[in-house]
mmCIF file of C-alpha atoms in Angstrom:
data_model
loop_
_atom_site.group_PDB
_atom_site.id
_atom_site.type_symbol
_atom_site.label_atom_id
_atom_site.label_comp_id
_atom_site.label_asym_id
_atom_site.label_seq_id
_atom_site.Cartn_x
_atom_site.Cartn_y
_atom_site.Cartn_z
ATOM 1 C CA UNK A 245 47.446 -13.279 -50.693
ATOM 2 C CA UNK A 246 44.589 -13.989 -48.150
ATOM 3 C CA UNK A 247 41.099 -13.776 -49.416
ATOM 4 C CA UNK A 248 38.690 -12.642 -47.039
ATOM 5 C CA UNK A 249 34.999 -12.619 -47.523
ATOM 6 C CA UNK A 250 32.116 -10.141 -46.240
ATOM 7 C CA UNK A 251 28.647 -11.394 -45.288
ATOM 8 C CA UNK A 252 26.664 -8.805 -45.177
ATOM 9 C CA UNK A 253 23.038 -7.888 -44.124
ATOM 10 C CA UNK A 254 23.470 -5.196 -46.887
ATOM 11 C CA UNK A 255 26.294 -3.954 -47.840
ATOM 12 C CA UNK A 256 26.699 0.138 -48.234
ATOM 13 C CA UNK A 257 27.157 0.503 -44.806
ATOM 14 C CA UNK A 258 30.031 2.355 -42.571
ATOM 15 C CA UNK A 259 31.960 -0.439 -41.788
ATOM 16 C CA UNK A 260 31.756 -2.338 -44.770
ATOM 17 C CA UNK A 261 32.758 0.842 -46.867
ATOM 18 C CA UNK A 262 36.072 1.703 -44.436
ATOM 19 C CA UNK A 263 37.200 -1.687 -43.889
ATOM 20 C CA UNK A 264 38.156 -2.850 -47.496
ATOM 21 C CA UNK A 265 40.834 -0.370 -47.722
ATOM 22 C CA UNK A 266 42.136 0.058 -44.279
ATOM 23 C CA UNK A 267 42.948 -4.176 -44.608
ATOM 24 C CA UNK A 268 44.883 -3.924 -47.251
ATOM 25 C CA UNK A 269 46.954 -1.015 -46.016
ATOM 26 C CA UNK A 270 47.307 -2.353 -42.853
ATOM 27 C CA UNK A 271 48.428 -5.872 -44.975
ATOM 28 C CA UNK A 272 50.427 -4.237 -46.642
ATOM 29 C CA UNK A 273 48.697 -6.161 -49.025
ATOM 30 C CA UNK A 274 48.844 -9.757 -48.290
ATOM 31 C CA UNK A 275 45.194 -9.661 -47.386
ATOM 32 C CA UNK A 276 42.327 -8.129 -49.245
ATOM 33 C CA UNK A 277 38.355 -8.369 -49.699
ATOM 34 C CA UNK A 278 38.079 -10.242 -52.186
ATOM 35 C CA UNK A 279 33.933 -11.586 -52.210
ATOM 36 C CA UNK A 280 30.595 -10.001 -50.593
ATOM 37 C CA UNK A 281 27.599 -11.330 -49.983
ATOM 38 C CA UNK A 282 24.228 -8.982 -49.057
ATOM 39 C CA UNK A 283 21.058 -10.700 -48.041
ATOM 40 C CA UNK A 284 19.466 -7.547 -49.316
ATOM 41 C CA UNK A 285 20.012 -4.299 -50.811
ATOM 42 C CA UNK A 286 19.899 -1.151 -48.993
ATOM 43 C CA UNK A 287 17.089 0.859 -48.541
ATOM 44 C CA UNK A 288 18.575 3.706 -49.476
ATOM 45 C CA UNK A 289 22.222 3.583 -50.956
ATOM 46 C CA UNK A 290 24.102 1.601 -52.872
ATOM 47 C CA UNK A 291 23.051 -1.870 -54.385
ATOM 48 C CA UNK A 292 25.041 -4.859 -53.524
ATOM 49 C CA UNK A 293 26.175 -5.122 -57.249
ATOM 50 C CA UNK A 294 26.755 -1.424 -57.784
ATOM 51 C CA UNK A 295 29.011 -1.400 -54.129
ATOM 52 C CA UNK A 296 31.214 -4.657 -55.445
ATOM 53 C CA UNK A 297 31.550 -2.813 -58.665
ATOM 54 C CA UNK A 298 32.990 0.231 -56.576
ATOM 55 C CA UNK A 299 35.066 -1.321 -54.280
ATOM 56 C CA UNK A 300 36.104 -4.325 -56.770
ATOM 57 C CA UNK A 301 34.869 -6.845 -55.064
ATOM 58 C CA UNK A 302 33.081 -10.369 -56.489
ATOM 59 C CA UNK A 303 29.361 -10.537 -56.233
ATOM 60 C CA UNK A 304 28.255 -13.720 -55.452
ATOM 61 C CA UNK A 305 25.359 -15.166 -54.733
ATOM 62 C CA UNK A 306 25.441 -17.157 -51.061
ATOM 63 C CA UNK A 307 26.919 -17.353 -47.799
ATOM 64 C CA UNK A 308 28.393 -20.576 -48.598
ATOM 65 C CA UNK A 309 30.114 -19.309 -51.812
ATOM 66 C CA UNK A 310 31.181 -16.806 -49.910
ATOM 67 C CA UNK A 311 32.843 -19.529 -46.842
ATOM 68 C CA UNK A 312 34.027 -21.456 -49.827
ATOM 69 C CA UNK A 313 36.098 -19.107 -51.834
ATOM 70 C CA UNK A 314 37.453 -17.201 -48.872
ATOM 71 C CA UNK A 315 39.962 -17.894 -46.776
ATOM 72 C CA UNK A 316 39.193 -15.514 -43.878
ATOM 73 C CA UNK A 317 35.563 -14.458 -42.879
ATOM 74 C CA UNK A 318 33.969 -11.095 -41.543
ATOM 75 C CA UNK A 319 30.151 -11.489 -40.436
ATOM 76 C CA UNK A 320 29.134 -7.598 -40.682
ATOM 77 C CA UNK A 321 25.497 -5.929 -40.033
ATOM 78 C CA UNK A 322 26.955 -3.743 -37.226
ATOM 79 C CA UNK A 323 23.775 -1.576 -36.958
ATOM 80 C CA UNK A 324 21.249 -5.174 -37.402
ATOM 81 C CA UNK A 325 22.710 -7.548 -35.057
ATOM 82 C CA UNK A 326 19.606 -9.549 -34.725
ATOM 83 C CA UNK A 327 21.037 -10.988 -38.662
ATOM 84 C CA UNK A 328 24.304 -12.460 -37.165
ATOM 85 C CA UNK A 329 23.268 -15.655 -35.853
ATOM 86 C CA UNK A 330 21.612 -16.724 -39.359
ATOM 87 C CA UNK A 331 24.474 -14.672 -41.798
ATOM 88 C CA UNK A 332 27.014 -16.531 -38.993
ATOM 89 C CA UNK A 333 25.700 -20.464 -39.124
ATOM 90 C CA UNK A 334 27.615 -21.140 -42.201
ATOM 91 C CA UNK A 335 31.282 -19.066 -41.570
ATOM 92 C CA UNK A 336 31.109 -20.508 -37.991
ATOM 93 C CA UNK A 337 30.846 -24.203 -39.104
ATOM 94 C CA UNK A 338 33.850 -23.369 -41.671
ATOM 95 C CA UNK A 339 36.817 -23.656 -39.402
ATOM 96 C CA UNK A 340 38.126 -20.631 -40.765
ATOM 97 C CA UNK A 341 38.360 -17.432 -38.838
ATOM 98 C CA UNK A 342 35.559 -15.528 -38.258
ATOM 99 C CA UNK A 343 34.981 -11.642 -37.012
ATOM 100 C CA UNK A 344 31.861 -11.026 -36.472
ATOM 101 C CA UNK A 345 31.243 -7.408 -36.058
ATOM 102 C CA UNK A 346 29.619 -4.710 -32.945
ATOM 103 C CA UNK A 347 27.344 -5.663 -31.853
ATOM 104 C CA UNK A 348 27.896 -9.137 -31.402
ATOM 105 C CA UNK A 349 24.454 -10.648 -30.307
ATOM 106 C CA UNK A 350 21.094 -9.449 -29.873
ATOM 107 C CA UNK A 351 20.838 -11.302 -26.177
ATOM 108 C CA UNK A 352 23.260 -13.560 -23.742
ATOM 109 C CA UNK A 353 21.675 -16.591 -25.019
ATOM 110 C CA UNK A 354 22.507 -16.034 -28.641
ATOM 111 C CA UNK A 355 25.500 -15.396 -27.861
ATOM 112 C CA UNK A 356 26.631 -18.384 -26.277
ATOM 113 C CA UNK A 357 24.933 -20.335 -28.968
ATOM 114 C CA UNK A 358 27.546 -18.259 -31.506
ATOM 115 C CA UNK A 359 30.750 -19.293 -29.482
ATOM 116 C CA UNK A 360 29.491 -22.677 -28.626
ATOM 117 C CA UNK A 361 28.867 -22.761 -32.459
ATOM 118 C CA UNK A 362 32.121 -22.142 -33.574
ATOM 119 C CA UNK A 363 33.902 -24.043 -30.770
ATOM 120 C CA UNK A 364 32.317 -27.837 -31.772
ATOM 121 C CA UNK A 365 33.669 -26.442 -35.276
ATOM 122 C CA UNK A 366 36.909 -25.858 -34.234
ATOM 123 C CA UNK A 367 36.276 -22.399 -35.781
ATOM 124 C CA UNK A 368 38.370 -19.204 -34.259
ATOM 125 C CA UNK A 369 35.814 -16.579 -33.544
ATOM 126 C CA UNK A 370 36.024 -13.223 -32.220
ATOM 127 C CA UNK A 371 34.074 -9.676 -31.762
ATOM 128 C CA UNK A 372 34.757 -6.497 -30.656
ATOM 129 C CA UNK A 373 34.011 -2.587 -30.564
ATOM 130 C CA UNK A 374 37.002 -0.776 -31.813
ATOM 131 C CA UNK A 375 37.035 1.548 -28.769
ATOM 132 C CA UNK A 376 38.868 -1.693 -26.475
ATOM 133 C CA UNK A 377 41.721 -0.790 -29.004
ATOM 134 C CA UNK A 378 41.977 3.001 -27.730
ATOM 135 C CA UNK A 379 46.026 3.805 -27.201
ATOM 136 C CA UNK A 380 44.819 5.620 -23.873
ATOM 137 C CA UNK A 381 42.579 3.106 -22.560
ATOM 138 C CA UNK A 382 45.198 0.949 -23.252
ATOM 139 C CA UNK A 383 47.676 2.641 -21.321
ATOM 140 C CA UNK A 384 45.484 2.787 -18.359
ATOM 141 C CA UNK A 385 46.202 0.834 -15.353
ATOM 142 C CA UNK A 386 44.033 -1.509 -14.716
ATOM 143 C CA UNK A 387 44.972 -2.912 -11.032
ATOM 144 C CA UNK A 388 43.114 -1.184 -8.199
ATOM 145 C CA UNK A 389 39.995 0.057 -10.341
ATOM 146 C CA UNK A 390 37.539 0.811 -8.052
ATOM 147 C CA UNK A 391 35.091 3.386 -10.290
ATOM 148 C CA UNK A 392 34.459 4.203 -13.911
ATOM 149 C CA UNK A 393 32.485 7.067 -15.264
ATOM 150 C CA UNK A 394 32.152 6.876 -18.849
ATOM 151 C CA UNK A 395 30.537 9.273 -21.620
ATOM 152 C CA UNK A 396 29.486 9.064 -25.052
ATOM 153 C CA UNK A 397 27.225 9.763 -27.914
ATOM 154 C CA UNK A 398 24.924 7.600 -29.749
ATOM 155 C CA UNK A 399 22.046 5.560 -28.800
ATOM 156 C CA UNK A 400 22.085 3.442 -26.272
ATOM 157 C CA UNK A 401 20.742 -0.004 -28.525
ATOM 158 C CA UNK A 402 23.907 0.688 -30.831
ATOM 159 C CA UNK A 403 26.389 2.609 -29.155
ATOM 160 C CA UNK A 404 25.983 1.595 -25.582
ATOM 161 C CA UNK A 405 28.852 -1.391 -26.634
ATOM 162 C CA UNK A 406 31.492 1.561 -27.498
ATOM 163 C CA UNK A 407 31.420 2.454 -23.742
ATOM 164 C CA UNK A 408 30.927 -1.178 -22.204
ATOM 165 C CA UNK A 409 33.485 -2.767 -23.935
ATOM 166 C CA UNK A 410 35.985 -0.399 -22.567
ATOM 167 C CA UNK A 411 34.712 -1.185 -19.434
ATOM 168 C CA UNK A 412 34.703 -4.851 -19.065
ATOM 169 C CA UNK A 413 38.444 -4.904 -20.775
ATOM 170 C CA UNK A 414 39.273 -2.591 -17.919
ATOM 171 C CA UNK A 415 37.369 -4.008 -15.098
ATOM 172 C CA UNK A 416 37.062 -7.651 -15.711
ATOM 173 C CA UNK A 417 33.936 -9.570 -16.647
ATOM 174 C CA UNK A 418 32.028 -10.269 -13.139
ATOM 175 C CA UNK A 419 29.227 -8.026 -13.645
ATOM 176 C CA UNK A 420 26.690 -8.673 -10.899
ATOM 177 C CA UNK A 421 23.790 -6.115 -11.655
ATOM 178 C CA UNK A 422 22.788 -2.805 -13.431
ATOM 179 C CA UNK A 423 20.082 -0.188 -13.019
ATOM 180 C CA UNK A 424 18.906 2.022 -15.224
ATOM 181 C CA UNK A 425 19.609 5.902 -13.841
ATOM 182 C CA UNK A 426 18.672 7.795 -17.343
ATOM 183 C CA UNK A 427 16.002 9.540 -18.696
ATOM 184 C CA UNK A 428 14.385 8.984 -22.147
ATOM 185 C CA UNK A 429 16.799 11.780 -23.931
ATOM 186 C CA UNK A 430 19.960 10.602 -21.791
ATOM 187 C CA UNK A 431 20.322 7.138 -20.943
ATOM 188 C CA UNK A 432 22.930 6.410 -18.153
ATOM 189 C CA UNK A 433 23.138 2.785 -16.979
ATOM 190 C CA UNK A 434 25.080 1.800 -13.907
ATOM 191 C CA UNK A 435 26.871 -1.495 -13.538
ATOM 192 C CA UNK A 436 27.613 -3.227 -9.906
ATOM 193 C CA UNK A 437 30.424 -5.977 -10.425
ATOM 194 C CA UNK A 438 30.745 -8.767 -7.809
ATOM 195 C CA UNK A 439 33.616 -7.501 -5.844
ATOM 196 C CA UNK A 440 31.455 -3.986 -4.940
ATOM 197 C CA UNK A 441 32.970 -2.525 -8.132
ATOM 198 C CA UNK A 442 30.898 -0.049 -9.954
ATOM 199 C CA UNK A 443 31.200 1.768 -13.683
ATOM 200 C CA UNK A 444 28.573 4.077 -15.508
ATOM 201 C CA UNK A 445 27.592 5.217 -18.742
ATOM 202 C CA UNK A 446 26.224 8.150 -20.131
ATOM 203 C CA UNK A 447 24.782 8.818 -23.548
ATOM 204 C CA UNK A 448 24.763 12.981 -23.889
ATOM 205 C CA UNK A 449 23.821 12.848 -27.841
ATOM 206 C CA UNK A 450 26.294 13.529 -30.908
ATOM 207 C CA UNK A 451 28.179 16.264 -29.657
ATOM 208 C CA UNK A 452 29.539 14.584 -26.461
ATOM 209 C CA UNK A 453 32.688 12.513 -27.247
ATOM 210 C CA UNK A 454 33.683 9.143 -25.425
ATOM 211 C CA UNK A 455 35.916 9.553 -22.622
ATOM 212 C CA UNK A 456 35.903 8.122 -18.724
ATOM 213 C CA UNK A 457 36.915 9.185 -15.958
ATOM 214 C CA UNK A 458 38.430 6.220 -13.674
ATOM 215 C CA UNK A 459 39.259 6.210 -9.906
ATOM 216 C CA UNK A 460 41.501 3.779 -8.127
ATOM 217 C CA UNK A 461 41.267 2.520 -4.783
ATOM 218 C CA UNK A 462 44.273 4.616 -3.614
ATOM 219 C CA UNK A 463 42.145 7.564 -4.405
ATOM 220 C CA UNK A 464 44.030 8.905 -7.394
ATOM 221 C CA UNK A 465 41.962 9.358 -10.282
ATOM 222 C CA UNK A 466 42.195 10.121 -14.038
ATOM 223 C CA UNK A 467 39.873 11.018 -17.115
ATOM 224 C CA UNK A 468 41.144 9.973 -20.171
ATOM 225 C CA UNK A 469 39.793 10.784 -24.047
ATOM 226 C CA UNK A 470 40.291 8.710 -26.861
ATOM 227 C CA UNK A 471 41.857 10.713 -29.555
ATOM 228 C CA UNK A 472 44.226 7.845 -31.360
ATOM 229 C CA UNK A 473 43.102 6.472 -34.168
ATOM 230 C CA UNK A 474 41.362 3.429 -32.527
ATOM 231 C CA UNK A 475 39.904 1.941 -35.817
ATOM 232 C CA UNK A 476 43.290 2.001 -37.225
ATOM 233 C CA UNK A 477 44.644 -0.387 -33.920
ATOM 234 C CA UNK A 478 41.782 -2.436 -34.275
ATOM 235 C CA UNK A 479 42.468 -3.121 -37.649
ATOM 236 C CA UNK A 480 46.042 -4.488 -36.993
ATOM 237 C CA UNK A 481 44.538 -6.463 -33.938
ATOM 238 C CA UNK A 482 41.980 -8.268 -36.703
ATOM 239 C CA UNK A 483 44.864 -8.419 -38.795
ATOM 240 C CA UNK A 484 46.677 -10.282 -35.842
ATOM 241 C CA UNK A 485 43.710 -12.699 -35.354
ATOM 242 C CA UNK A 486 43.354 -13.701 -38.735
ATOM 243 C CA UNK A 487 47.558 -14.334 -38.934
ATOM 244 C CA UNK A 488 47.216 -16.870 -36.125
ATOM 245 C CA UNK A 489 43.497 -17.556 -35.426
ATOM 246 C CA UNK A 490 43.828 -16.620 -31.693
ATOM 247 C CA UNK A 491 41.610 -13.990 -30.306
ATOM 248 C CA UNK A 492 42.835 -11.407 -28.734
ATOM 249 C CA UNK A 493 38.976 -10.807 -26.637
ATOM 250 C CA UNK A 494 38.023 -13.902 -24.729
ATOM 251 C CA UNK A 495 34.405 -15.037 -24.928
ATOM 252 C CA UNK A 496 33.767 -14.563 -21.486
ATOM 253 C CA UNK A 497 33.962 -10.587 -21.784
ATOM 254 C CA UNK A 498 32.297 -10.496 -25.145
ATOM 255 C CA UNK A 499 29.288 -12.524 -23.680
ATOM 256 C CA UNK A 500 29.621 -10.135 -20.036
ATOM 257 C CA UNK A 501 28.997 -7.465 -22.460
ATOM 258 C CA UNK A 502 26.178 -8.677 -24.701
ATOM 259 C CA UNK A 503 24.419 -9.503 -21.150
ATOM 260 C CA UNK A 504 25.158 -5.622 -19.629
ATOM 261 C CA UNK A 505 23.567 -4.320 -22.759
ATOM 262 C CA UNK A 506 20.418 -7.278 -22.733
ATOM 263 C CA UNK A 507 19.942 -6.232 -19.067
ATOM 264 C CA UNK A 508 20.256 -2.340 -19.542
ATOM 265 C CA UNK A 509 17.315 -2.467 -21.366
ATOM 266 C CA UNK A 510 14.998 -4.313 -18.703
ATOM 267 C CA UNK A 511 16.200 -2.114 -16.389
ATOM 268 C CA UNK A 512 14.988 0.987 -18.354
ATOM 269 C CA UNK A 513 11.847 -0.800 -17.641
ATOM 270 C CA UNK A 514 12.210 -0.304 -13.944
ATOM 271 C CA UNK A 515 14.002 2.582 -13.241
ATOM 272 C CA UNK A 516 16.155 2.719 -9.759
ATOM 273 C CA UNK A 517 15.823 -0.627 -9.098
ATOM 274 C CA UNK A 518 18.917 -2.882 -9.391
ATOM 275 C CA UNK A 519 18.210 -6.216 -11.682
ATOM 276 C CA UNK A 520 20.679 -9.062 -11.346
ATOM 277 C CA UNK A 521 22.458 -10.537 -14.190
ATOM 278 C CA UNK A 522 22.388 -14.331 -15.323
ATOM 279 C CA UNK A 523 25.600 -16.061 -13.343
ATOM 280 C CA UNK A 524 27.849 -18.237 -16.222
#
């Protein structure tokens, strides 16, 4: 059996409570958490001690224990991703692989200081929201995309990634520029791509669920909701990744997508006004 390890800002949190269980099943057993480390407690929640203790999971008491013991690595603090670069340092140095969880970086420049990281280490390395797993997304055809409208709740800091991930994995990653076309209640960002290419996002609050509506250069068109179980496919496609240590989400989209969501918010700064995006 394959031991993985969680690193953890803290961790009673979503992902780190779903994930445990949903690896082993989807496994069938031949991997499974088996250590945790929290750089802190939560504020309000379970202790690190008293969540191991739940979930039957070792304690202990560093990041490299944790990289030591394990033989597979998840970097989580999906809601604090300003923590991954330092919780990261260690796992991406270990040469063994690493997901780190949504959202990946805090900027474009961290990272390509993550990836470059883990590349002089020889150290497979990958990051995704779970929404790029979507059966109907997946289905979609991606040739001749000229448009993509896309919807969904959340905040734009945290869940702005659920709809741009999508996006890039559908439209490729030659973003060019974005401009910021919400208000303070409903943030909407549109994205320009290099080719004259454009996509959108919407955030309408809770009760609006993610879907897009996508229009093709021979004028048919299509919306499309996501109502598989996308968590589920992402956890086989982690599964896949740490079987073979390829990832199946190059770099090049993952950084396109940390730079769309950077950018969006200097462009709330200047509303209307399109802001161009750092070329690789």
């Amino acid at each position: 059996m394959k031991k993985i390890g969680f690193i953890d800002y803290f961790l009673d949190e979503w992902h780190a409570n779903q994930y445990p269980e949903w690896i082993r099943k989807a496994s069938g057993g031949q991997m499974a958490v088996s250590y945790a480390y929290g750089l802190k407690d939560a504020d309000r929640g379970l202790s690190n001690r008293a969540w191991c203790e739940q979930q039957g999971v070792a304690l202990l008491d560093s990041i490299e224990a944790v990289v030591e013991q394990s033989d597979l690595l998840v970097v989580l603090s999906p809601d604090h991703p300003e923590q991954h670069e330092a919780l990261a340092q260690l796992p991406l140095q270990s040469g063994k692989p690493t997901y780190i969880d949504k959202t990946f970086a805090p900027d474009r420049k961290t990272a390509e200081r993550l990836f470059e990281r883990a590349e002089r280490c020889a150290t497979p390395l990958y990051s995704s929201s779970a929404l790029r797993y979507a059966a109907e997304y997946a289905e979609l055809k991606r040739e001749g995309i000229e448009t993509i409208a896309s919807w969904g709740p959340g905040s734009y800091e945290n869940y702005s990634i659920h709809q741009i991930e999508p996006i890039i994995a559908l439209m490729g990653s030659d973003a060019a520029r974005v401009m910021y076309t919400g208000t303070s209640r409903s943030p909407a960002l549109l994205i320009g791509f290099a080719d004259g290419r454009q996509a959108s996002i919407h955030h309408f609050g809770w009760e609006c669920p993610f879907q897009i509506a996508v229009k093709y250069e021979s004028g048919s068109s299509v919306v499309v909701k996501p109502e598989s179980d996308y968590f589920q496919l992402f956890i086989q496609d982690l599964i896949a990744f740490f079987e073979t240590g390829k990832p199946s989400v190059p770099p090049s989209d993952t950084v396109a997508i940390i730079t769309l969501i950077e950018y969006g918010l200097k462009a709330m700064e200047t509303p209307y006004t399109w802001i161009e995006l750092p070329k690789s």
